């Protein structure tokens, strides 16, 4: 079954669940009406269905490769990328001053997720460029903006980010890359970076790398790191790609999945770079890019989940196996209770994850379009949840997709396994999901839980209003909300961060479960007791919401049990 963009669900969520109208009501986004957004998403959906989806298998069976120092991309990817760039899909939220559409990030989130569902390996390329565009918009000099942003926004040039080194994974402060002042406004950057997504390609005119490195007087740790823009080809006086810089791809990683996306080991040997932001302040600039990417990676998980679900549903509707327990059933495995359980789990979790990601994007847009700091706090709180729950949903739904296929899911030709292999890394890169959960229970609670309590107050108030119409859905959500509030209280009281960290993954999952229930309830109220949204919400509340009980129990256990076994006992 070919991929079909979930346009109706996106429009429903925007209109009825995440309140897109408040974005269109701001001065900044007043021209991005619901009608405009519907037209934009429709056009993006057509690109995904007609251009990107046919490339999905190519990326897996004809992987990117390094030949004589040149990265050769998968068959058809060059044409697919040009279609993305020519359609303006790299720059939907970029500043119109430099050629971008200036649309809300909420729209970009939807577009990116659809592209990920159609062809995740190729979609990762524009996602990286979008993050670089945002970092440069916020932190680069006027001269750098004028030279680089139009090229990145048009898609003529691509962008990457270079953080990780062989000895410095999530511990970015341990990096060893160095940068020395050339005395002419440029710096000589030297070092090796690994896991660089789309470190090079054979279809863009230039590749621009944002590289973290340390100046000679930079203190140890993250506070001594600076950020540099290091192009593959140094622009000449006319702004066109000129001489080759002193950098190269020395190898491509052999990966579990995402074979169409070249993941490079990059070597910099005194490469010329330009400082972005202030010296020793590189992490702040890079986090602008990373926060954008974290929401985007959550969307990658959701997109892959959508693709896996569509494939599994199509197979289940055609596969005949066993005797149907339903009178006048279809005669296919979709009649079987366990297959229905898997399909409904997939669909209801995709809805929940998609709503959380869109609500996160709405908060980011409102933070940028208003002076209300509460929106920024809401966006910060939701970002680790969007990333972790979105990618966990991708991993889990793709796994269920293989299971729905049965033995055929283990056969590569069906394409079910590719979703599982491709999406697995999304729970790892841009900050592992464990790191996201630690961020949630530590940094995001530094306000004393104010942002979390504000969100829980909204959920509780909405459940109370909904109780008159749908008490069977509202009451369990209200109970779950109060239990989550109690766990937030517990977290705030813990002075030992390791006690928070020990149960952080469970806490984040519980928070996501409650948020999912909140958005399912909002959807159900549109057509109570009759529409499919109400039926799906009832499944979610009865089958999935209750997981919060065990998760919150785990979240409050503290760290003692994790360290009860000594190192010697652990390794015995």
Tab-separated table of N, CA and C in Angstrom, residues 329-438:
chain	number	residue	atom	x	y	z
A	329	UNK	N	-18.067	-11.007	9.248
A	329	UNK	CA	-16.784	-10.320	9.280
A	329	UNK	C	-16.161	-10.253	7.896
A	330	UNK	N	-14.981	-9.680	7.828
A	330	UNK	CA	-14.312	-9.508	6.543
A	330	UNK	C	-13.659	-10.797	6.067
A	331	UNK	N	-13.401	-11.724	7.001
A	331	UNK	CA	-12.716	-12.964	6.640
A	331	UNK	C	-11.202	-12.822	6.622
A	332	UNK	N	-10.695	-11.638	6.955
A	332	UNK	CA	-9.255	-11.425	7.007
A	332	UNK	C	-8.810	-11.310	8.465
A	333	UNK	N	-7.506	-11.197	8.683
A	333	UNK	CA	-7.004	-11.189	10.067
A	333	UNK	C	-7.410	-9.931	10.823
A	334	UNK	N	-7.944	-8.931	10.146
A	334	UNK	CA	-8.404	-7.744	10.863
A	334	UNK	C	-9.593	-8.081	11.758
A	335	UNK	N	-10.223	-9.236	11.535
A	335	UNK	CA	-11.322	-9.676	12.396
A	335	UNK	C	-10.837	-10.195	13.742
A	336	UNK	N	-9.587	-10.626	13.824
A	336	UNK	CA	-9.094	-11.265	15.045
A	336	UNK	C	-8.833	-10.239	16.147
A	337	UNK	N	-9.232	-10.585	17.350
A	337	UNK	CA	-9.168	-9.643	18.473
A	337	UNK	C	-7.753	-9.124	18.712
A	338	UNK	N	-6.757	-10.003	18.651
A	338	UNK	CA	-5.403	-9.551	18.947
A	338	UNK	C	-4.874	-8.624	17.870
A	339	UNK	N	-5.254	-8.873	16.625
A	339	UNK	CA	-4.845	-7.965	15.553
A	339	UNK	C	-5.527	-6.615	15.739
A	340	UNK	N	-6.809	-6.642	16.103
A	340	UNK	CA	-7.507	-5.384	16.385
A	340	UNK	C	-6.820	-4.638	17.533
A	341	UNK	N	-6.403	-5.376	18.575
A	341	UNK	CA	-5.709	-4.744	19.703
A	341	UNK	C	-4.461	-4.016	19.228
A	342	UNK	N	-3.695	-4.676	18.383
A	342	UNK	CA	-2.463	-4.054	17.904
A	342	UNK	C	-2.755	-2.835	17.042
A	343	UNK	N	-3.715	-2.954	16.135
A	343	UNK	CA	-4.025	-1.833	15.249
A	343	UNK	C	-4.568	-0.632	16.022
A	344	UNK	N	-5.438	-0.887	17.003
A	344	UNK	CA	-5.986	0.216	17.788
A	344	UNK	C	-4.922	0.847	18.680
A	345	UNK	N	-4.023	0.031	19.210
A	345	UNK	CA	-2.905	0.576	19.992
A	345	UNK	C	-2.054	1.486	19.118
A	346	UNK	N	-1.764	1.029	17.915
A	346	UNK	CA	-0.968	1.829	16.991
A	346	UNK	C	-1.661	3.159	16.685
A	347	UNK	N	-2.916	3.075	16.311
A	347	UNK	CA	-3.612	4.281	15.881
A	347	UNK	C	-3.823	5.258	17.032
A	348	UNK	N	-4.176	4.762	18.203
A	348	UNK	CA	-4.457	5.676	19.315
A	348	UNK	C	-3.185	6.328	19.844
A	349	UNK	N	-2.068	5.604	19.820
A	349	UNK	CA	-0.824	6.210	20.266
A	349	UNK	C	-0.278	7.202	19.240
A	350	UNK	N	-0.481	6.928	17.960
A	350	UNK	CA	-0.086	7.901	16.938
A	350	UNK	C	-0.860	9.199	17.140
A	351	UNK	N	-2.155	9.091	17.389
A	351	UNK	CA	-2.974	10.278	17.618
A	351	UNK	C	-2.464	11.049	18.820
A	352	UNK	N	-2.175	10.342	19.918
A	352	UNK	CA	-1.706	11.001	21.137
A	352	UNK	C	-0.363	11.692	20.911
A	353	UNK	N	0.575	10.979	20.290
A	353	UNK	CA	1.902	11.548	20.054
A	353	UNK	C	1.829	12.734	19.107
A	354	UNK	N	0.996	12.626	18.088
A	354	UNK	CA	0.849	13.715	17.114
A	354	UNK	C	0.259	14.960	17.778
A	355	UNK	N	-0.720	14.763	18.643
A	355	UNK	CA	-1.338	15.890	19.337
A	355	UNK	C	-0.340	16.563	20.277
A	356	UNK	N	0.465	15.764	20.981
A	356	UNK	CA	1.474	16.331	21.883
A	356	UNK	C	2.480	17.163	21.094
A	357	UNK	N	2.951	16.636	19.971
A	357	UNK	CA	3.934	17.363	19.159
A	357	UNK	C	3.341	18.662	18.615
A	358	UNK	N	2.101	18.615	18.145
A	358	UNK	CA	1.472	19.827	17.621
A	358	UNK	C	1.229	20.842	18.735
A	359	UNK	N	0.831	20.381	19.911
A	359	UNK	CA	0.653	21.297	21.042
A	359	UNK	C	1.975	21.954	21.414
A	360	UNK	N	3.063	21.196	21.321
A	360	UNK	CA	4.408	21.725	21.566
A	360	UNK	C	4.730	22.820	20.543
A	361	UNK	N	4.443	22.541	19.278
A	361	UNK	CA	4.708	23.512	18.223
A	361	UNK	C	3.854	24.765	18.399
A	362	UNK	N	2.597	24.597	18.791
A	362	UNK	CA	1.726	25.744	19.045
A	362	UNK	C	2.323	26.621	20.151
A	363	UNK	N	2.822	25.984	21.210
A	363	UNK	CA	3.422	26.740	22.311
A	363	UNK	C	4.652	27.517	21.831
A	364	UNK	N	5.461	26.901	20.970
A	364	UNK	CA	6.635	27.589	20.430
A	364	UNK	C	6.225	28.772	19.563
A	365	UNK	N	5.201	28.577	18.740
A	365	UNK	CA	4.726	29.678	17.898
A	365	UNK	C	4.159	30.818	18.740
A	366	UNK	N	3.390	30.481	19.760
A	366	UNK	CA	2.801	31.512	20.605
A	366	UNK	C	3.875	32.226	21.425
A	367	UNK	N	4.911	31.502	21.817
A	367	UNK	CA	6.017	32.129	22.537
A	367	UNK	C	6.715	33.156	21.659
A	368	UNK	N	6.844	32.840	20.366
A	368	UNK	CA	7.498	33.749	19.447
A	368	UNK	C	6.627	34.900	19.000
A	369	UNK	N	5.315	34.717	19.107
A	369	UNK	CA	4.392	35.737	18.604
A	369	UNK	C	3.758	36.573	19.701
A	370	UNK	N	4.098	36.273	20.954
A	370	UNK	CA	3.511	37.018	22.070
A	370	UNK	C	4.603	37.327	23.093
A	371	UNK	N	4.250	38.103	24.075
A	371	UNK	CA	5.190	38.449	25.144
A	371	UNK	C	4.924	37.644	26.410
A	372	UNK	N	4.128	36.603	26.300
A	372	UNK	CA	3.741	35.825	27.477
A	372	UNK	C	4.787	34.739	27.741
A	373	UNK	N	5.558	34.840	28.828
A	373	UNK	CA	6.587	33.832	29.109
A	373	UNK	C	6.017	32.459	29.425
A	374	UNK	N	4.741	32.396	29.739
A	374	UNK	CA	4.134	31.095	30.041
A	374	UNK	C	4.170	30.180	28.828
A	375	UNK	N	4.079	30.763	27.620
A	375	UNK	CA	4.146	29.937	26.415
A	375	UNK	C	5.530	29.324	26.253
A	376	UNK	N	6.555	30.108	26.516
A	376	UNK	CA	7.911	29.570	26.414
A	376	UNK	C	8.128	28.456	27.428
A	377	UNK	N	7.597	28.632	28.627
A	377	UNK	CA	7.713	27.596	29.653
A	377	UNK	C	6.960	26.341	29.240
A	378	UNK	N	5.781	26.514	28.636
A	378	UNK	CA	5.006	25.366	28.159
A	378	UNK	C	5.782	24.621	27.075
A	379	UNK	N	6.367	25.374	26.149
A	379	UNK	CA	7.127	24.749	25.067
A	379	UNK	C	8.326	23.985	25.605
A	380	UNK	N	9.031	24.568	26.562
A	380	UNK	CA	10.199	23.908	27.140
A	380	UNK	C	9.808	22.616	27.846
A	381	UNK	N	8.691	22.639	28.557
A	381	UNK	CA	8.224	21.447	29.264
A	381	UNK	C	7.851	20.338	28.292
A	382	UNK	N	7.201	20.695	27.189
A	382	UNK	CA	6.699	19.690	26.258
A	382	UNK	C	7.778	19.123	25.346
A	383	UNK	N	8.888	19.847	25.150
A	383	UNK	CA	9.891	19.388	24.190
A	383	UNK	C	10.458	18.009	24.508
A	384	UNK	N	10.937	17.732	25.723
A	384	UNK	CA	11.439	16.376	25.976
A	384	UNK	C	10.350	15.315	25.887
A	385	UNK	N	9.116	15.670	26.224
A	385	UNK	CA	8.015	14.703	26.126
A	385	UNK	C	7.718	14.419	24.662
A	386	UNK	N	7.683	15.466	23.842
A	386	UNK	CA	7.423	15.278	22.413
A	386	UNK	C	8.471	14.396	21.778
A	387	UNK	N	9.738	14.670	22.107
A	387	UNK	CA	10.822	13.904	21.503
A	387	UNK	C	10.771	12.447	21.950
A	388	UNK	N	10.702	12.226	23.248
A	388	UNK	CA	10.774	10.859	23.770
A	388	UNK	C	9.524	10.053	23.442
A	389	UNK	N	8.350	10.622	23.689
A	389	UNK	CA	7.125	9.853	23.426
A	389	UNK	C	6.900	9.672	21.934
A	390	UNK	N	7.236	10.692	21.145
A	390	UNK	CA	7.088	10.555	19.701
A	390	UNK	C	7.952	9.448	19.137
A	391	UNK	N	9.205	9.383	19.583
A	391	UNK	CA	10.102	8.354	19.059
A	391	UNK	C	9.816	6.989	19.672
A	392	UNK	N	9.444	6.945	20.952
A	392	UNK	CA	9.028	5.668	21.541
A	392	UNK	C	7.818	5.118	20.797
A	393	UNK	N	6.895	5.999	20.446
A	393	UNK	CA	5.728	5.569	19.668
A	393	UNK	C	6.156	5.023	18.319
A	394	UNK	N	7.110	5.693	17.679
A	394	UNK	CA	7.618	5.186	16.405
A	394	UNK	C	8.210	3.797	16.538
A	395	UNK	N	9.043	3.605	17.545
A	395	UNK	CA	9.686	2.306	17.758
A	395	UNK	C	8.644	1.236	18.062
A	396	UNK	N	7.709	1.545	18.959
A	396	UNK	CA	6.719	0.551	19.375
A	396	UNK	C	5.725	0.225	18.262
A	397	UNK	N	5.278	1.248	17.551
A	397	UNK	CA	4.313	1.016	16.471
A	397	UNK	C	4.970	0.246	15.330
A	398	UNK	N	6.207	0.588	15.002
A	398	UNK	CA	6.898	-0.155	13.947
A	398	UNK	C	7.085	-1.613	14.331
A	399	UNK	N	7.367	-1.857	15.609
A	399	UNK	CA	7.506	-3.232	16.092
A	399	UNK	C	6.170	-3.977	15.981
A	400	UNK	N	5.090	-3.310	16.375
A	400	UNK	CA	3.770	-3.926	16.228
A	400	UNK	C	3.433	-4.158	14.760
A	401	UNK	N	3.908	-3.266	13.896
A	401	UNK	CA	3.665	-3.450	12.472
A	401	UNK	C	4.272	-4.735	11.953
A	402	UNK	N	5.481	-5.052	12.416
A	402	UNK	CA	6.100	-6.335	12.058
A	402	UNK	C	5.252	-7.486	12.579
A	403	UNK	N	4.768	-7.352	13.816
A	403	UNK	CA	3.981	-8.419	14.441
A	403	UNK	C	2.671	-8.648	13.708
A	404	UNK	N	2.017	-7.594	13.265
A	404	UNK	CA	0.770	-7.746	12.511
A	404	UNK	C	1.016	-8.543	11.233
A	405	UNK	N	2.163	-8.319	10.610
A	405	UNK	CA	2.511	-9.060	9.395
A	405	UNK	C	2.852	-10.527	9.677
A	406	UNK	N	3.095	-10.863	10.942
A	406	UNK	CA	3.479	-12.238	11.255
A	406	UNK	C	4.807	-12.582	10.606
A	407	UNK	N	4.904	-13.787	10.074
A	407	UNK	CA	6.150	-14.222	9.449
A	407	UNK	C	6.578	-13.334	8.307
A	408	UNK	N	5.616	-12.753	7.595
A	408	UNK	CA	5.959	-11.877	6.481
A	408	UNK	C	6.600	-10.576	6.951
A	409	UNK	N	6.384	-10.225	8.205
A	409	UNK	CA	7.022	-9.030	8.737
A	409	UNK	C	8.516	-9.190	8.889
A	410	UNK	N	8.963	-10.449	8.977
A	410	UNK	CA	10.390	-10.745	9.118
A	410	UNK	C	11.059	-10.851	7.759
A	411	UNK	N	10.269	-10.762	6.718
A	411	UNK	CA	10.778	-10.818	5.349
A	411	UNK	C	10.928	-9.387	4.831
A	412	UNK	N	12.129	-9.049	4.395
A	412	UNK	CA	12.429	-7.666	4.047
A	412	UNK	C	11.557	-7.121	2.913
A	413	UNK	N	11.150	-7.979	1.996
A	413	UNK	CA	10.416	-7.487	0.825
A	413	UNK	C	9.097	-6.806	1.185
A	414	UNK	N	8.515	-7.129	2.327
A	414	UNK	CA	7.253	-6.480	2.696
A	414	UNK	C	7.454	-5.020	3.080
A	415	UNK	N	8.662	-4.664	3.509
A	415	UNK	CA	8.941	-3.291	3.932
A	415	UNK	C	8.585	-2.999	5.368
A	416	UNK	N	7.953	-3.945	6.068
A	416	UNK	CA	7.575	-3.706	7.466
A	416	UNK	C	8.796	-3.558	8.359
A	417	UNK	N	9.802	-4.381	8.114
A	417	UNK	CA	10.999	-4.347	8.954
A	417	UNK	C	11.779	-3.062	8.775
A	418	UNK	N	11.720	-2.469	7.589
A	418	UNK	CA	12.476	-1.238	7.354
A	418	UNK	C	12.031	-0.129	8.295
A	419	UNK	N	10.733	-0.003	8.514
A	419	UNK	CA	10.258	1.018	9.448
A	419	UNK	C	10.873	0.800	10.827
A	420	UNK	N	10.925	-0.448	11.271
A	420	UNK	CA	11.467	-0.751	12.589
A	420	UNK	C	12.952	-0.419	12.665
A	421	UNK	N	13.695	-0.751	11.609
A	421	UNK	CA	15.135	-0.474	11.614
A	421	UNK	C	15.420	1.016	11.467
A	422	UNK	N	14.675	1.682	10.595
A	422	UNK	CA	14.923	3.099	10.347
A	422	UNK	C	14.617	3.966	11.567
A	423	UNK	N	13.506	3.672	12.240
A	423	UNK	CA	13.054	4.564	13.306
A	423	UNK	C	13.805	4.351	14.609
A	424	UNK	N	14.518	3.238	14.732
A	424	UNK	CA	15.131	2.915	16.033
A	424	UNK	C	16.085	3.998	16.522
A	425	UNK	N	16.818	4.601	15.604
A	425	UNK	CA	17.816	5.598	16.007
A	425	UNK	C	17.178	6.877	16.531
A	426	UNK	N	15.919	7.127	16.214
A	426	UNK	CA	15.302	8.377	16.654
A	426	UNK	C	15.189	8.453	18.172
A	427	UNK	N	15.149	7.306	18.832
A	427	UNK	CA	15.121	7.291	20.300
A	427	UNK	C	16.512	7.501	20.889
A	428	UNK	N	17.522	7.611	20.009
A	428	UNK	CA	18.911	7.745	20.451
A	428	UNK	C	19.479	9.113	20.094
A	429	UNK	N	19.346	9.531	18.824
A	429	UNK	CA	20.014	10.783	18.463
A	429	UNK	C	19.210	12.005	18.904
A	430	UNK	N	19.892	13.151	18.857
A	430	UNK	CA	19.383	14.421	19.398
A	430	UNK	C	19.066	14.319	20.884
A	431	UNK	N	19.875	13.566	21.598
A	431	UNK	CA	19.654	13.360	23.023
A	431	UNK	C	18.819	12.129	23.239
A	432	UNK	N	19.413	11.089	23.825
A	432	UNK	CA	18.670	9.843	24.037
A	432	UNK	C	17.402	10.116	24.831
A	433	UNK	N	16.460	9.208	24.754
A	433	UNK	CA	15.215	9.416	25.486
A	433	UNK	C	15.427	9.387	26.996
A	434	UNK	N	16.463	8.694	27.444
A	434	UNK	CA	16.810	8.761	28.862
A	434	UNK	C	17.254	10.153	29.255
A	435	UNK	N	18.031	10.792	28.395
A	435	UNK	CA	18.468	12.169	28.658
A	435	UNK	C	17.282	13.121	28.618
A	436	UNK	N	16.346	12.887	27.705
A	436	UNK	CA	15.140	13.722	27.668
A	436	UNK	C	14.380	13.637	28.988
A	437	UNK	N	14.273	12.437	29.524
A	437	UNK	CA	13.528	12.270	30.778
A	437	UNK	C	14.265	12.917	31.949
A	438	UNK	N	15.594	12.843	31.948
A	438	UNK	CA	16.380	13.514	32.992
A	438	UNK	C	16.212	15.027	32.900
